[in-house]
mmCIF file of C-alpha atoms in Angstrom:
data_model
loop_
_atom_site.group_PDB
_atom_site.id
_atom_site.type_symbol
_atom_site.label_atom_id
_atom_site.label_comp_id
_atom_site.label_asym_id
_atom_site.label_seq_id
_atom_site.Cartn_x
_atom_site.Cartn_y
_atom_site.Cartn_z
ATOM 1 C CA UNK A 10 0.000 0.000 0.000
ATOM 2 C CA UNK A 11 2.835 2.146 0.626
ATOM 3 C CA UNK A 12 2.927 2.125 -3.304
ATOM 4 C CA UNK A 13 -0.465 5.267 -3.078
ATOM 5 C CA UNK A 14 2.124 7.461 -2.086
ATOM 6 C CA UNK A 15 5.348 6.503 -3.833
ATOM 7 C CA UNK A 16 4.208 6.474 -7.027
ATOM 8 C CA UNK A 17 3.116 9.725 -7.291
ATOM 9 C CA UNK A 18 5.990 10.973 -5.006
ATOM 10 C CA UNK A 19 8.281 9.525 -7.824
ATOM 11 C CA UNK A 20 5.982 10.224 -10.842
ATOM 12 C CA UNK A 21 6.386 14.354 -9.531
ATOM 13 C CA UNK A 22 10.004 14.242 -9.452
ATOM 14 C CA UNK A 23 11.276 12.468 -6.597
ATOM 15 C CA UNK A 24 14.402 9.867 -7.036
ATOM 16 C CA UNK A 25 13.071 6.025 -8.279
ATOM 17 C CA UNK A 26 15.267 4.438 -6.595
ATOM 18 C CA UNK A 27 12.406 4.834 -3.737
ATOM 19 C CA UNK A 28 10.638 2.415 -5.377
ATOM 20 C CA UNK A 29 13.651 -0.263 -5.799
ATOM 21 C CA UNK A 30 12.392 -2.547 -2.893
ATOM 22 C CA UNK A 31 8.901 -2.775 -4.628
ATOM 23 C CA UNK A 32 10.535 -3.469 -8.141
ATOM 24 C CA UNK A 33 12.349 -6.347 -6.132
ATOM 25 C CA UNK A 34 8.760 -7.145 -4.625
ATOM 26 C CA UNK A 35 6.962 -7.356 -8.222
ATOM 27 C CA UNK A 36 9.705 -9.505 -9.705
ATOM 28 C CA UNK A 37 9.237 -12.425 -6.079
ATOM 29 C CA UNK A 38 5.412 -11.630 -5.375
ATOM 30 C CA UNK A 39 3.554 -13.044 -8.229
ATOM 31 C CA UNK A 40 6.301 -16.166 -8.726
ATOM 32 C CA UNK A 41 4.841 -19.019 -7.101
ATOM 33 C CA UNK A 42 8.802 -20.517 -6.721
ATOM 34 C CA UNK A 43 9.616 -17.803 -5.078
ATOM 35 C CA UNK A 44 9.285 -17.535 -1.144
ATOM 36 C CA UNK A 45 8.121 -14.308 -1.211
ATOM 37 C CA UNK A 46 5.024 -15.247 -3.386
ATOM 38 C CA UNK A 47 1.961 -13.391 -2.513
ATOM 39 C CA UNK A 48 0.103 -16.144 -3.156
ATOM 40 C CA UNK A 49 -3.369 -17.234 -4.983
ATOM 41 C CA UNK A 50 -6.488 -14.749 -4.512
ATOM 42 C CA UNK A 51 -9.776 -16.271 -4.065
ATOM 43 C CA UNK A 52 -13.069 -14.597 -3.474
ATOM 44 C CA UNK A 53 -13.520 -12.070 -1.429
ATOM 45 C CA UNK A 54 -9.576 -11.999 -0.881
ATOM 46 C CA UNK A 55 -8.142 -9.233 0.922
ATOM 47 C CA UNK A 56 -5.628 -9.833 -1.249
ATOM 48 C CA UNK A 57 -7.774 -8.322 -4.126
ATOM 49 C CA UNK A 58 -7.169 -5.076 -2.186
ATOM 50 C CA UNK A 59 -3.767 -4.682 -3.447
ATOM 51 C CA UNK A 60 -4.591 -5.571 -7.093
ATOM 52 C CA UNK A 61 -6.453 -1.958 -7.232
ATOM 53 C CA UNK A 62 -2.879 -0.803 -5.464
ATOM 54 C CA UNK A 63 -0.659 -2.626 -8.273
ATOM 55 C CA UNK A 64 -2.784 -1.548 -11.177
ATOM 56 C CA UNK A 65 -2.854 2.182 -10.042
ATOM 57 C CA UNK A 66 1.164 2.279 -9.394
ATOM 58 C CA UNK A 67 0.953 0.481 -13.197
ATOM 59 C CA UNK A 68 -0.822 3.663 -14.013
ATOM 60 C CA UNK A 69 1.035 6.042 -12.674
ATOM 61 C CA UNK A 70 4.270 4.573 -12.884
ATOM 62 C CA UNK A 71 4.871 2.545 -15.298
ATOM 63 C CA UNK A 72 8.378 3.322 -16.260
ATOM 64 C CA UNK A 73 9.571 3.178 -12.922
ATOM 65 C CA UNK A 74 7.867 -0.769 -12.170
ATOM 66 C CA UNK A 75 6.771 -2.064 -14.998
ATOM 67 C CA UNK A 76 9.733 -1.462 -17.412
ATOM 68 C CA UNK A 77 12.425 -2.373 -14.808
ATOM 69 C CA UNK A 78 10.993 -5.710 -15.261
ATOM 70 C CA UNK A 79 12.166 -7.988 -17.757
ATOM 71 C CA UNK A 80 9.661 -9.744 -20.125
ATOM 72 C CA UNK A 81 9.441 -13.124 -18.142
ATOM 73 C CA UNK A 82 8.528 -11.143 -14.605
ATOM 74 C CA UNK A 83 6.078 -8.452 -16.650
ATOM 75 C CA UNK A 84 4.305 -12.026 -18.022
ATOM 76 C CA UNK A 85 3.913 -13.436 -14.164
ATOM 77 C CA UNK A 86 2.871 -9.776 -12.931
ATOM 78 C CA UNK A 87 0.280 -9.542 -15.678
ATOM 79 C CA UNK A 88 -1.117 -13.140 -14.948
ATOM 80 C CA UNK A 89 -1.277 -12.648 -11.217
ATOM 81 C CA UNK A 90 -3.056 -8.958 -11.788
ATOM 82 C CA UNK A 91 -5.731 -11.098 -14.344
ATOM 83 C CA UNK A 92 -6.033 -13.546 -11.240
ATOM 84 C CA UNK A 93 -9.083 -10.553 -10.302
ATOM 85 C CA UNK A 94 -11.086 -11.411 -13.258
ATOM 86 C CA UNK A 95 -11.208 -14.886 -12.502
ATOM 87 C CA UNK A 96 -12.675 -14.241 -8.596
ATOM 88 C CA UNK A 97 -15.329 -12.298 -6.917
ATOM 89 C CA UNK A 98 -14.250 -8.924 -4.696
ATOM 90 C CA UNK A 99 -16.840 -8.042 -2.558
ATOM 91 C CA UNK A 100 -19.980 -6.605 -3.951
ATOM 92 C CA UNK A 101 -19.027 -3.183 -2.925
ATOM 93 C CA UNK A 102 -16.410 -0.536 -3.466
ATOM 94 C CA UNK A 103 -14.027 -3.454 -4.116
ATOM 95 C CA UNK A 104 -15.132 -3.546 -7.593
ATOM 96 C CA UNK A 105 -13.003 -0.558 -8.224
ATOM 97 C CA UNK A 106 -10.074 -3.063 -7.509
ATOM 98 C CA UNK A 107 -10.658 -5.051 -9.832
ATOM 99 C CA UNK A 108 -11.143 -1.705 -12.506
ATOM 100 C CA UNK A 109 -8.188 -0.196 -11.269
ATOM 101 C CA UNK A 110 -5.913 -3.260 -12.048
ATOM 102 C CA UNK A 111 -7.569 -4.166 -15.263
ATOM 103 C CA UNK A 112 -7.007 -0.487 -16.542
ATOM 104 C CA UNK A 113 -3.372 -0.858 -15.133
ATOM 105 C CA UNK A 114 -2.953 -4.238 -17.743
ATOM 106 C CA UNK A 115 -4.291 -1.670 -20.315
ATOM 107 C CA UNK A 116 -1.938 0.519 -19.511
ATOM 108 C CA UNK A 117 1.330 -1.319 -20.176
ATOM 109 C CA UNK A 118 -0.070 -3.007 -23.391
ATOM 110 C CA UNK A 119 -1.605 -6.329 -21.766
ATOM 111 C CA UNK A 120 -5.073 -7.395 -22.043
ATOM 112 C CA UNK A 121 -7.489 -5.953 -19.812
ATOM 113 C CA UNK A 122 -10.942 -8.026 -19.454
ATOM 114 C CA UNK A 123 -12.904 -5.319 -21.042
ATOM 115 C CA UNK A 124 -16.277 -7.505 -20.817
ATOM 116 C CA UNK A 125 -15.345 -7.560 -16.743
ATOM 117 C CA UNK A 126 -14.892 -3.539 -17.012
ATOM 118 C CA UNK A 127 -18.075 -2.719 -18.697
ATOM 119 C CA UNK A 128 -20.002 -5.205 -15.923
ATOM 120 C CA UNK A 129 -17.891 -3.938 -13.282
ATOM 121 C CA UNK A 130 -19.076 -0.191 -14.252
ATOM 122 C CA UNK A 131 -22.564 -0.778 -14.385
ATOM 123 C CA UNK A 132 -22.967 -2.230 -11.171
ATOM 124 C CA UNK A 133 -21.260 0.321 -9.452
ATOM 125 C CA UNK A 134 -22.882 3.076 -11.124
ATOM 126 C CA UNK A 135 -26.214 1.005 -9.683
ATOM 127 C CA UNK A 136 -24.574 2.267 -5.879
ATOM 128 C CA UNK A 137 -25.177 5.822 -6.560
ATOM 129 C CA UNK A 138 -28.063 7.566 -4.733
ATOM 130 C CA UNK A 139 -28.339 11.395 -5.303
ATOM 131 C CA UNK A 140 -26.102 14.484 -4.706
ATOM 132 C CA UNK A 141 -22.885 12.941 -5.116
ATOM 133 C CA UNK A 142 -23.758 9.942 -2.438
ATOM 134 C CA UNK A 143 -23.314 6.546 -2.981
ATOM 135 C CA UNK A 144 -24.457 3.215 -1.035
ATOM 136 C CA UNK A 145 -20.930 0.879 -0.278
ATOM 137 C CA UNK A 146 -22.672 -2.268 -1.050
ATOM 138 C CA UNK A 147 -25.759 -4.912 -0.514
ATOM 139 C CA UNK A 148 -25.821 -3.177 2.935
ATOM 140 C CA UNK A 149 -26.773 0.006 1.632
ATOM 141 C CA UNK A 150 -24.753 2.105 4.307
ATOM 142 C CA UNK A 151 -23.657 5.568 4.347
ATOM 143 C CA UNK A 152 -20.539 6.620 5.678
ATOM 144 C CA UNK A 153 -17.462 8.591 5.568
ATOM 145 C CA UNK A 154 -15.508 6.174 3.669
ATOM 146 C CA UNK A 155 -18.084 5.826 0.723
ATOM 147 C CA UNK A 156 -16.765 9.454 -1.076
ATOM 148 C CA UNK A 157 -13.146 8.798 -0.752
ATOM 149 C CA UNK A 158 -13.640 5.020 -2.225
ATOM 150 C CA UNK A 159 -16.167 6.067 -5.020
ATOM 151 C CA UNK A 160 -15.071 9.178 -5.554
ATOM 152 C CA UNK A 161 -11.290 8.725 -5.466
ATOM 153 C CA UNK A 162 -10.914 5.507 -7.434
ATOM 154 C CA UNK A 163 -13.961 6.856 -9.974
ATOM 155 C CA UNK A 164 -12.184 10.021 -10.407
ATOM 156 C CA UNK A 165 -8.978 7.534 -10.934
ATOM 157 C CA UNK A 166 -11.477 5.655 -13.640
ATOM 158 C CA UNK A 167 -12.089 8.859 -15.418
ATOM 159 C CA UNK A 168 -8.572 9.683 -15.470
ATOM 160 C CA UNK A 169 -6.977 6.697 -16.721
ATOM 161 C CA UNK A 170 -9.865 4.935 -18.435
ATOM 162 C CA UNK A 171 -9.998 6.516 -22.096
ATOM 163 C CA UNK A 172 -9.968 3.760 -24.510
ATOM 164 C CA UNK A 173 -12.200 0.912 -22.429
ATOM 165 C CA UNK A 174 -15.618 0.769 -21.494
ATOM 166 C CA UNK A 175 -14.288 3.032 -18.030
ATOM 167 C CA UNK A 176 -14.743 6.298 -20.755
ATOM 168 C CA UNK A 177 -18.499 6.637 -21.174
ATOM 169 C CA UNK A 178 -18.486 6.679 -17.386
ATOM 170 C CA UNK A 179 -15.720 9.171 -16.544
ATOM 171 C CA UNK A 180 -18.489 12.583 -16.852
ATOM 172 C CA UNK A 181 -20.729 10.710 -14.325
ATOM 173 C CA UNK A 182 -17.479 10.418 -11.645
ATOM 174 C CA UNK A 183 -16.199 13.875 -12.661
ATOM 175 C CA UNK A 184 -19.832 15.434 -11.415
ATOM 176 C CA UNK A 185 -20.647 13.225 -8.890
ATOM 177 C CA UNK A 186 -17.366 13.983 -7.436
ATOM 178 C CA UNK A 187 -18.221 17.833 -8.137
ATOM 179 C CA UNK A 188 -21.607 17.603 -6.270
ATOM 180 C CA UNK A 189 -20.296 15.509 -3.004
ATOM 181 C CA UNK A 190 -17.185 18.036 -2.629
ATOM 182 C CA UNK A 191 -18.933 20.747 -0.474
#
């Protein structure tokens, strides 16, 4: 997680060798030889948390993680990040995890699941209420953590998600974000 802050630290001028520990940690996570592997997410997976993580610092940083990786560890990275289209995150902000790290394949040139994307933004579209608020989930509640998860990671979306089904969605996030600022 440290990765929220280091990737933009680095992308806005700050020295990449910050990030040489997590370069080390994306070339031993997703190998399942290595001792350091991060292992297999299922369901629900709190793992799936970091897959938003990884596909945002792909995002945002690509030439500082993804190219210092040579082709064999980019393969393994991109097959563990497409591990989240073959699982279920919880019906709930979570789905933004699974966005975030399918727009991150897009972004270094690897597949996204752009069927997952399209299904993934219509059912959290179905969360928003009214003036900017949005439900987190089956359990319909209402709390402080609902606008920085929707609005962050859909402001995020709108950002980074020209050229997938994220796009006719990013004007929706943009206002919605506009209208729960005050």
């Amino acid at each position: 997680r440290p990765l929220w802050g280091l990737v933009p630290a680095v992308a806005g001028g700050v020295d990449v060798s910050v990030l040489d520990s997590h370069v080390q940690g994306l070339r031993h996570g997703p190998d399942p030889d290595h001792p350091e592997f991060w292992g297999k997410a299922w369901d629900c997976d709190q793992r799936l948390v970091e897959y938003g993580t990884l596909g945002y610092a792909l995002l945002l940083g690509k030439e500082a993680l993804w190219d210092a990786l040579d082709p064999e560890e980019q393969q393994r990275l991109a097959g563990w990040l497409d591990r989240i289209n073959h699982v279920a995150p919880a019906d709930n902000n979570w789905l933004f995890f699974r966005v975030l790290a399918n727009l991150g394949l897009h972004a270094v040139g690897e597949t996204p699941d752009l069927d997952r994307l399209e299904k993934d933004m219509v059912r959290l579209n179905e969360f928003y209420r009214d003036e900017g608020w949005y439900v987190d989930g089956v359990n319909k509640t209402f709390d402080y953590y609902n606008p920085f998860a929707f609005h962050y990671y859909g402001l995020l979306t709108a950002h980074f998600g020209a050229g997938t089904p994220c796009e006719t969605y990013a004007d929706r996030f943009r206002e919605r974000a506009r209208l729960i600022a005050p």
